[in-house]
Short mmCIF file of C-alpha atoms in Angstrom, two decimals:
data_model
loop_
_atom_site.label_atom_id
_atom_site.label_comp_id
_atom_site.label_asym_id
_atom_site.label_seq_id
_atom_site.Cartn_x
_atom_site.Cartn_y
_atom_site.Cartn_z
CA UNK A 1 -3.47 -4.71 26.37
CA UNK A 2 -4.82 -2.72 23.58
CA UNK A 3 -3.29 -3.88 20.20
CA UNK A 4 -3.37 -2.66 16.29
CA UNK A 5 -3.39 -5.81 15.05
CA UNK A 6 -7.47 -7.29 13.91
CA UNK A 7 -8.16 -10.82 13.88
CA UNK A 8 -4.42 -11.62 14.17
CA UNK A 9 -1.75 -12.33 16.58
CA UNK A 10 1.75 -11.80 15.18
CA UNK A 11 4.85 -12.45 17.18
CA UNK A 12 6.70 -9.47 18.13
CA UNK A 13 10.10 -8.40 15.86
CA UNK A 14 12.60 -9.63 18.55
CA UNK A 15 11.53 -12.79 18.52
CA UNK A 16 11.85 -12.86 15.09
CA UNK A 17 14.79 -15.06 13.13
CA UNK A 18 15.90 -15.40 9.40
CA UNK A 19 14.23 -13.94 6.81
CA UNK A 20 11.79 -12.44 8.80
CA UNK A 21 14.26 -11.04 11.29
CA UNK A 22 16.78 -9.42 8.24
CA UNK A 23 13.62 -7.51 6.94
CA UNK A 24 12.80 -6.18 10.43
CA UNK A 25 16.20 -5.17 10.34
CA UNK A 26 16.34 -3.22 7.04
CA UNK A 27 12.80 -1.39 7.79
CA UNK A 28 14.83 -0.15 11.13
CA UNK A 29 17.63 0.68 8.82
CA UNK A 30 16.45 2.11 5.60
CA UNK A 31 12.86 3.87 7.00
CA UNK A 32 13.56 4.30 10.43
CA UNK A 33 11.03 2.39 11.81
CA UNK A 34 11.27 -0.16 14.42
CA UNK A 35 8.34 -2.95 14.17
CA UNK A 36 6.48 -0.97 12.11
CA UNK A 37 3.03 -2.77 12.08
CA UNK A 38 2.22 -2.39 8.41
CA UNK A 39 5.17 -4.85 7.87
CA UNK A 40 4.77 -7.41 11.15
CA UNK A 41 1.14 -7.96 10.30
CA UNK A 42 2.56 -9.66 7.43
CA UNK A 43 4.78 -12.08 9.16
CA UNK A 44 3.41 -15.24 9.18
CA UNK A 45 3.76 -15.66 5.54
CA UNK A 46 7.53 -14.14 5.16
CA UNK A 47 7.22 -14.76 1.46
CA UNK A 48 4.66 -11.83 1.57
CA UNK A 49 6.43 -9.91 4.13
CA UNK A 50 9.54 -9.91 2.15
CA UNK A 51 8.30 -9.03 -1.48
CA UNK A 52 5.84 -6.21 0.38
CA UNK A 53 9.05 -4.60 2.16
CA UNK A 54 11.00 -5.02 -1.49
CA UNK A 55 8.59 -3.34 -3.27
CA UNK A 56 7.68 -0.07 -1.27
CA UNK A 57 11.79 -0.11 -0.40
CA UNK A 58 13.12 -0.05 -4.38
CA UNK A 59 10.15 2.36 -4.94
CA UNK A 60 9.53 4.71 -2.15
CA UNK A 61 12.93 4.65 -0.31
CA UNK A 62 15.85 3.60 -2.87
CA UNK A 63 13.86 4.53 -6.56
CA UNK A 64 14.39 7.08 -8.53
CA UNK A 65 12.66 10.70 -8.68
CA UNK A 66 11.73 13.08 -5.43
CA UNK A 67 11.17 11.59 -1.81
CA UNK A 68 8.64 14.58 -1.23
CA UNK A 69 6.75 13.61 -4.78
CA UNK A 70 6.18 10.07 -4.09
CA UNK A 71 5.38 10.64 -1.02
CA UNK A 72 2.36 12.71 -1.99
CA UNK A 73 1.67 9.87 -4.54
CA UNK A 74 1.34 7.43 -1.75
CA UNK A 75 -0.85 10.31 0.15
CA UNK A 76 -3.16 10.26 -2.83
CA UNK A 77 -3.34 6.72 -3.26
CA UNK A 78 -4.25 6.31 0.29
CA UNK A 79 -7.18 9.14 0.48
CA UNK A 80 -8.35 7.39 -2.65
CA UNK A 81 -8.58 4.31 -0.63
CA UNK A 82 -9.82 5.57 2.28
CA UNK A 83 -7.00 4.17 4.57
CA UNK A 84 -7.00 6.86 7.75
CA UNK A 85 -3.79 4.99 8.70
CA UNK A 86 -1.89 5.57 5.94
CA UNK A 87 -3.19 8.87 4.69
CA UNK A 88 -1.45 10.41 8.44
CA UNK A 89 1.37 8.11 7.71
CA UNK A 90 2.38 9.95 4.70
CA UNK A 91 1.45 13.48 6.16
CA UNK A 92 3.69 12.25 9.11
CA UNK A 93 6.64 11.51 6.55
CA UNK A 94 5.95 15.03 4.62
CA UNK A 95 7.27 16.78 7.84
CA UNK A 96 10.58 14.38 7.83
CA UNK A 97 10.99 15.42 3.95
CA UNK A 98 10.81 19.27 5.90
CA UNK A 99 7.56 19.66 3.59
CA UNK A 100 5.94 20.68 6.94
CA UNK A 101 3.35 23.48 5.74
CA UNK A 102 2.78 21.09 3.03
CA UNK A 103 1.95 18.26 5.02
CA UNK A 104 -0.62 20.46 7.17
CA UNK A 105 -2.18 21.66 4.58
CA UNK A 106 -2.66 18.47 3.09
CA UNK A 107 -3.69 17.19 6.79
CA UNK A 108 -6.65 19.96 6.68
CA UNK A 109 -7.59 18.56 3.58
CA UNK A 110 -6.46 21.02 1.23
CA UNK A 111 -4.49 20.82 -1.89
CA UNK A 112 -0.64 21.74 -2.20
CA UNK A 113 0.07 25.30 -3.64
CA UNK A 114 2.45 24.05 -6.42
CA UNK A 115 0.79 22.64 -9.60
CA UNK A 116 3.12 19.90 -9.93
CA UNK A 117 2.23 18.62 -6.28
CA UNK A 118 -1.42 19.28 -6.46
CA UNK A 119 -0.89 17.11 -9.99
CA UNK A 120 1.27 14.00 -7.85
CA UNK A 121 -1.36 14.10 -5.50
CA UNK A 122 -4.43 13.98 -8.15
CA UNK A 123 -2.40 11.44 -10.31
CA UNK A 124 -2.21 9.03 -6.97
CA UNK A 125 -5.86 9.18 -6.55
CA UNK A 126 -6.70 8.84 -10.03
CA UNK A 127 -4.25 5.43 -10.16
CA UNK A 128 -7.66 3.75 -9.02
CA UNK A 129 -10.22 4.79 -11.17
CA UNK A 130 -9.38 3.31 -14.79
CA UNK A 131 -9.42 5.69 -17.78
CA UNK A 132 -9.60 8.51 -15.35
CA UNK A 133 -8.56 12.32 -16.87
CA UNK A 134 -6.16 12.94 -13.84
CA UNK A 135 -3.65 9.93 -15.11
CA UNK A 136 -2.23 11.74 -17.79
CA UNK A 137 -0.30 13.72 -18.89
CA UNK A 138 2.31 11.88 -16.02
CA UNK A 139 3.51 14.25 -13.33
CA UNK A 140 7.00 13.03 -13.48
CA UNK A 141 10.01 12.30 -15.45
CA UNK A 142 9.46 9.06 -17.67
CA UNK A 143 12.85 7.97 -16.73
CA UNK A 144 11.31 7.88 -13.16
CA UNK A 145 8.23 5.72 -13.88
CA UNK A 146 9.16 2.39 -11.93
CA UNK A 147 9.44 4.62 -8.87
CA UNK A 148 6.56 6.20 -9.18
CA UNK A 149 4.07 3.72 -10.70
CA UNK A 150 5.87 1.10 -7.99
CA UNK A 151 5.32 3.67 -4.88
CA UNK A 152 1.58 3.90 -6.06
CA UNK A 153 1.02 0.40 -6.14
CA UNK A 154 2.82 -0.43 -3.24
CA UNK A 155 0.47 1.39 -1.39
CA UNK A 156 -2.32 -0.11 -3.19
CA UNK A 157 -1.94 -3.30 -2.01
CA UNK A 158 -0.30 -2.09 1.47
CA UNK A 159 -3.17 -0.12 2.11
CA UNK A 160 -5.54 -2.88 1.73
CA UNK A 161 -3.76 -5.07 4.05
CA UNK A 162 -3.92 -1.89 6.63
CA UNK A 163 -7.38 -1.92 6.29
CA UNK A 164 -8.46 -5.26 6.69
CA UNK A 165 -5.84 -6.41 9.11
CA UNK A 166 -5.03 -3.19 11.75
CA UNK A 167 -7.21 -0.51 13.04
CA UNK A 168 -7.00 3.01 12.34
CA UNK A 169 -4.99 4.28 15.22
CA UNK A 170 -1.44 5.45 13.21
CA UNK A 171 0.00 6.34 16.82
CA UNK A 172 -1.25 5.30 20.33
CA UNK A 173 -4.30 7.03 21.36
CA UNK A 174 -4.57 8.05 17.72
CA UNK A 175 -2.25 11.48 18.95
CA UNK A 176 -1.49 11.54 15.07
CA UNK A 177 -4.52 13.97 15.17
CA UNK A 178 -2.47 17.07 16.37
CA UNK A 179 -0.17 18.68 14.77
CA UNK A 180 2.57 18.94 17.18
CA UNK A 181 2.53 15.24 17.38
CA UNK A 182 2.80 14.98 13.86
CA UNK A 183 5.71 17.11 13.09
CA UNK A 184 7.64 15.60 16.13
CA UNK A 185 7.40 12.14 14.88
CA UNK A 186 8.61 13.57 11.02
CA UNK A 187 11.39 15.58 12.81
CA UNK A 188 12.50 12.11 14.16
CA UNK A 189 12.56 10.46 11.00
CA UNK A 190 14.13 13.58 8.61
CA UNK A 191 17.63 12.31 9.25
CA UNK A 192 17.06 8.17 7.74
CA UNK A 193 14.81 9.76 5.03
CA UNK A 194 17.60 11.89 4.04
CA UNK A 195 19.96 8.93 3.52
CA UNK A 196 21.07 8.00 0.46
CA UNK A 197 20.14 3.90 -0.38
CA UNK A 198 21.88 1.56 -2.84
CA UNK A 199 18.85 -0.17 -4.85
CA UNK A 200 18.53 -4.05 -4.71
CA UNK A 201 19.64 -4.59 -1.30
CA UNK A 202 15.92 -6.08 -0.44
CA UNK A 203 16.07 -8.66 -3.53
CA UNK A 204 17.98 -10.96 -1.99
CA UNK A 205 15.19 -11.85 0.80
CA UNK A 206 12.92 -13.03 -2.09
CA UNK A 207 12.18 -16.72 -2.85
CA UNK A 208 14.11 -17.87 -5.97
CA UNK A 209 14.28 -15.77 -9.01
CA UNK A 210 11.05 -13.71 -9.30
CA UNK A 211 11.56 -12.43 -12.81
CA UNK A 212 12.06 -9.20 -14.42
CA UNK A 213 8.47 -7.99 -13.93
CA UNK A 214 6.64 -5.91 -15.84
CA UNK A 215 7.54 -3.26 -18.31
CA UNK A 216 7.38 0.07 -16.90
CA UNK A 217 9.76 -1.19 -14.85
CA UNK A 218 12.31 -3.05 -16.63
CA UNK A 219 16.14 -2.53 -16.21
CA UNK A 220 15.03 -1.82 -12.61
CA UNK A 221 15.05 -3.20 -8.88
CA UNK A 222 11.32 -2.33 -8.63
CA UNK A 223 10.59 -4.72 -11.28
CA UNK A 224 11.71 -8.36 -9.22
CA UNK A 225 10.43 -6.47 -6.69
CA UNK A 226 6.92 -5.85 -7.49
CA UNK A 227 6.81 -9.93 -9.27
CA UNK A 228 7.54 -11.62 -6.63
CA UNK A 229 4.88 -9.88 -4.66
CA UNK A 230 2.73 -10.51 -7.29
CA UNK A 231 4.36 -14.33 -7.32
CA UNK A 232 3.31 -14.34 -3.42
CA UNK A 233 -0.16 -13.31 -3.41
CA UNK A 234 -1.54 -15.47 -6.16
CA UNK A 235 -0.56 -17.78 -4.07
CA UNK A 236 -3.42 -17.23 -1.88
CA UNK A 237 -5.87 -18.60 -4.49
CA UNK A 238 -5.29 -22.45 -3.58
CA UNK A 239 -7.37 -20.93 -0.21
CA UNK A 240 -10.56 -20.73 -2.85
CA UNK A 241 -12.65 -23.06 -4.60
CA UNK A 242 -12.00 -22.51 -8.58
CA UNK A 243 -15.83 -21.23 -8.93
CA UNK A 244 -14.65 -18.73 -5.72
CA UNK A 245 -11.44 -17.99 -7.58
CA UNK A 246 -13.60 -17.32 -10.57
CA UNK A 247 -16.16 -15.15 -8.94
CA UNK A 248 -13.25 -12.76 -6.98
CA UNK A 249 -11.72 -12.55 -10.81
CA UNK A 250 -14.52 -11.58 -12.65
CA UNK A 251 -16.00 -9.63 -10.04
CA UNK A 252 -12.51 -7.51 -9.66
CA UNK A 253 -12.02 -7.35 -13.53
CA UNK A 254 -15.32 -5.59 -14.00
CA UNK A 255 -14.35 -3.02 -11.61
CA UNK A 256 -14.78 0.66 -12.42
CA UNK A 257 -12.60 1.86 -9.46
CA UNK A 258 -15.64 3.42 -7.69
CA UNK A 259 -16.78 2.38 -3.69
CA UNK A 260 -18.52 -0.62 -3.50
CA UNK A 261 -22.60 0.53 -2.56
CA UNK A 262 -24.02 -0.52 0.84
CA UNK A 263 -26.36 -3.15 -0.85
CA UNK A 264 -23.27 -4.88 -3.36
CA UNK A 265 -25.38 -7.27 -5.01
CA UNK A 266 -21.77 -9.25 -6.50
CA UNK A 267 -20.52 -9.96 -3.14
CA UNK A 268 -21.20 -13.18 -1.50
CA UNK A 269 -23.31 -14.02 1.80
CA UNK A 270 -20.72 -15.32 4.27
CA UNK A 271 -22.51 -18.13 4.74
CA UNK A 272 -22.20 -19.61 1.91
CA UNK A 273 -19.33 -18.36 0.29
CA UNK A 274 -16.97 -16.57 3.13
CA UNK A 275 -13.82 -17.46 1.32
CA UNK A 276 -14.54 -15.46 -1.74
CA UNK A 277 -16.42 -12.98 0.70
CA UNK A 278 -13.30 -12.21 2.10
CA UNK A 279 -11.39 -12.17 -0.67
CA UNK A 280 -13.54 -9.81 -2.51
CA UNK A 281 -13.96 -6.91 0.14
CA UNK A 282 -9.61 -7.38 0.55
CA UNK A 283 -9.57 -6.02 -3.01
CA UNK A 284 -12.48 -3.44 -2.98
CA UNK A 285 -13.46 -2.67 0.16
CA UNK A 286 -11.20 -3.44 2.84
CA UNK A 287 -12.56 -1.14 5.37
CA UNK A 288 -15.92 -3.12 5.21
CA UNK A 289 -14.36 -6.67 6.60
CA UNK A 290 -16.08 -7.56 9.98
CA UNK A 291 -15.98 -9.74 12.53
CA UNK A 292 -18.23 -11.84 11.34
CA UNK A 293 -16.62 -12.09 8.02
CA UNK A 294 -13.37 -13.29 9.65
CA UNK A 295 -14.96 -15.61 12.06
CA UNK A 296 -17.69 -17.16 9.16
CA UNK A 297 -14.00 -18.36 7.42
CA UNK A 298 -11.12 -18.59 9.71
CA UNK A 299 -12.39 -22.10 11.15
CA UNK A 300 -9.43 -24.84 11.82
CA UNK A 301 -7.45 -25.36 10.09
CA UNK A 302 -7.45 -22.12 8.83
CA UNK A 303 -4.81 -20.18 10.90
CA UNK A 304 -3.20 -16.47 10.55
CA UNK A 305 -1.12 -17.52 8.33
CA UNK A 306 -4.19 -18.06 5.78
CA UNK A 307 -6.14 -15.23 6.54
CA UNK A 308 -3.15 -12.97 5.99
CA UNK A 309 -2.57 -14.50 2.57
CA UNK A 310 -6.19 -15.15 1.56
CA UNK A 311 -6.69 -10.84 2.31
CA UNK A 312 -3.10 -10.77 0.30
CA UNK A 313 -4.60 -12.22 -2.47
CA UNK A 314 -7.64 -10.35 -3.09
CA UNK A 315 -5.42 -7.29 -2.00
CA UNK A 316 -3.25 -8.00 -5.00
CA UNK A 317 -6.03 -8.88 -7.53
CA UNK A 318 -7.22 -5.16 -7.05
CA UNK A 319 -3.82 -4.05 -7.37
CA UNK A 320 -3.17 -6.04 -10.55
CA UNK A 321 -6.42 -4.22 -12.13
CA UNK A 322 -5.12 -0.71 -11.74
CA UNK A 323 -1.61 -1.95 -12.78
CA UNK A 324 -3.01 -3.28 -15.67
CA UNK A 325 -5.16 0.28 -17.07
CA UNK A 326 -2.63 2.95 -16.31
CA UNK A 327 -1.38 4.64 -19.38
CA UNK A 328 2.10 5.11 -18.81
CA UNK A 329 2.65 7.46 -22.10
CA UNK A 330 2.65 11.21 -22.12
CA UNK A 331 5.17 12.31 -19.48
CA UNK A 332 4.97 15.95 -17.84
CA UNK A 333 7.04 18.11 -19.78
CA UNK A 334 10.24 19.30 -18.60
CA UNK A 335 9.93 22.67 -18.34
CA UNK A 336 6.66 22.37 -16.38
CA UNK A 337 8.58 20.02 -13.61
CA UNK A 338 11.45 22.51 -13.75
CA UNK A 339 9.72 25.63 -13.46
CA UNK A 340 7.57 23.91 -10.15
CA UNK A 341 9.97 22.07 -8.69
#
């Protein structure tokens, strides 16, 4: 039976009990979603599972600021990426905001008619290319920048684990391709995106007390939430040697946000280094993991559980060096957000 999962074999939700069964039941709840396969990929480490779900939840679903905005935030982030998966996620959730000649055109690869849009949708992409012109001035309220900044690298480090971990196909058959298909799965999501949620309900799932996280977001649920993911993939280093752990570091922290070249002379054969192989194309190029690459490390007693938190880590080490080079000064005036909605 044809599967989305790669190089992992996750139980299915209704087998699922605690932890991981109460976030299965809030992504049903609060986006509408049953099993959706960004989230069970994670469940063999529920730590990471959890503080994902927190983090794009307090952001995307229960933060601050315009559904339709961040969700063209996310879209950017993801065709920055080059996650297929999540880029026709997010054109599929336009329609449910009832954005749907936005979300086409966006799906033909233009670029939305309103300047503040076609400015959400820049500033996403830009989020991964350091000192980039697009990432300022903001294209939001500044009282909205832990939704924003947190719904951009949510989808940072989600789309990383899309890419390594689950193929392409958003839909069966990959049907996400035509339009009708799109806009009917929106239409059946419009009425739990229109819900209003009460913030914080996803802390409690976290392990112990994560911290207020980082500035932008302080006096906010997105902070916890985005530490203890943080807190969860770092984790993953005790997977690595220290000279491995090392290597993914400075490798990561030299990053200029560009695609990694077909010849990548930093990246390590996976013969003699598949660990930090691994970890290295989680964080900059996801899309790029093969077989091989999985098979060279995932020897006993490596199990899922590993591989999803060794790809978590490097996963979060890129999303820790665009966190740490955004300029978060220099808001979008008022009057520009008023006068384009």
């Amino acid at each position: 039976m044809t599967t989305p999962f790669r190089y992992t074999q996750p139980p299915p939700p209704r087998s699922a009990t605690g932890r991981t069964a109460e976030v299965y039941r809030q992504l049903s709840e609060d986006f509408g979603i049953d099993g959706a396969v960004t989230f069970v990929v994670l469940s063999s480490a529920p730590e990471l599972l959890a503080a994902t779900w927190a983090l794009m939840r307090e952001s995307l679903l229960a933060g601050d600021g315009s559904r339709t905005g961040k969700e063209l935030a996310a879209f950017g982030v993801s065709r920055a990426n080059r996650c297929p998966f999540c880029v026709d996620a997010h054109t599929v959730l336009l329609h449910a905001t009832g954005n749907h000649a936005l979300a086409e055109r966006l799906a033909r690869g233009g670029t939305p008619d309103k300047e503040v849009q076609a400015r959400m949708v820049a500033w996403g992409e830009a989020t991964r290319v350091p000192g980039h012109p697009d990432l300022t001035p903001l294209p939001f309220f500044v009282r909205h920048t832990a939704a924003y900044v947190g719904t951009a690298l949510s989808f940072h480090f989600i789309n990383r684990i899309v890419s390594a971990l689950l193929t392409e196909n958003l839909l069966p058959g990959n049907t996400q391709r035509f339009r009708p298909v799109r806009s009917l799965a929106g239409r059946s999501l419009a009425k739990t995106l229109r819900r209003r949620l009460t913030p914080g309900t996803s802390l409690a799932l976290l392990d112990g007390d994560p911290g207020p996280g980082p500035s932008w977001a302080a006096g906010t649920t997105v902070g916890p939430a985005y530490a203890a993911l943080r807190a969860a993939a770092s984790e993953g280093a005790g997977l690595l040697t220290e000279a491995d752990q090392d290597l993914v570091r400075n490798v990561v922290a030299a990053w200029d946000g560009t695609h990694q070249p077909l010849v990548w002379d930093a990246l390590p054969d996976r013969r003699d280094r598949p660990g930090a192989r691994l970890a290295l194309l989680a964080a900059l190029a996801p899309y790029r993991i093969t077989d091989e690459d999985v098979a060279a490390w995932k020897q006993p007693p490596y199990t899922d559980r590993c591989l999803v938190r060794l790809v978590a880590y490097g996963a979060f080490a890129a999303v820790d060096r665009i966190e740490r080079a955004l300029p978060l000064g220099d808001p979008i005036s008022h009057e520009v957000m008023d006068r384009q909605g």
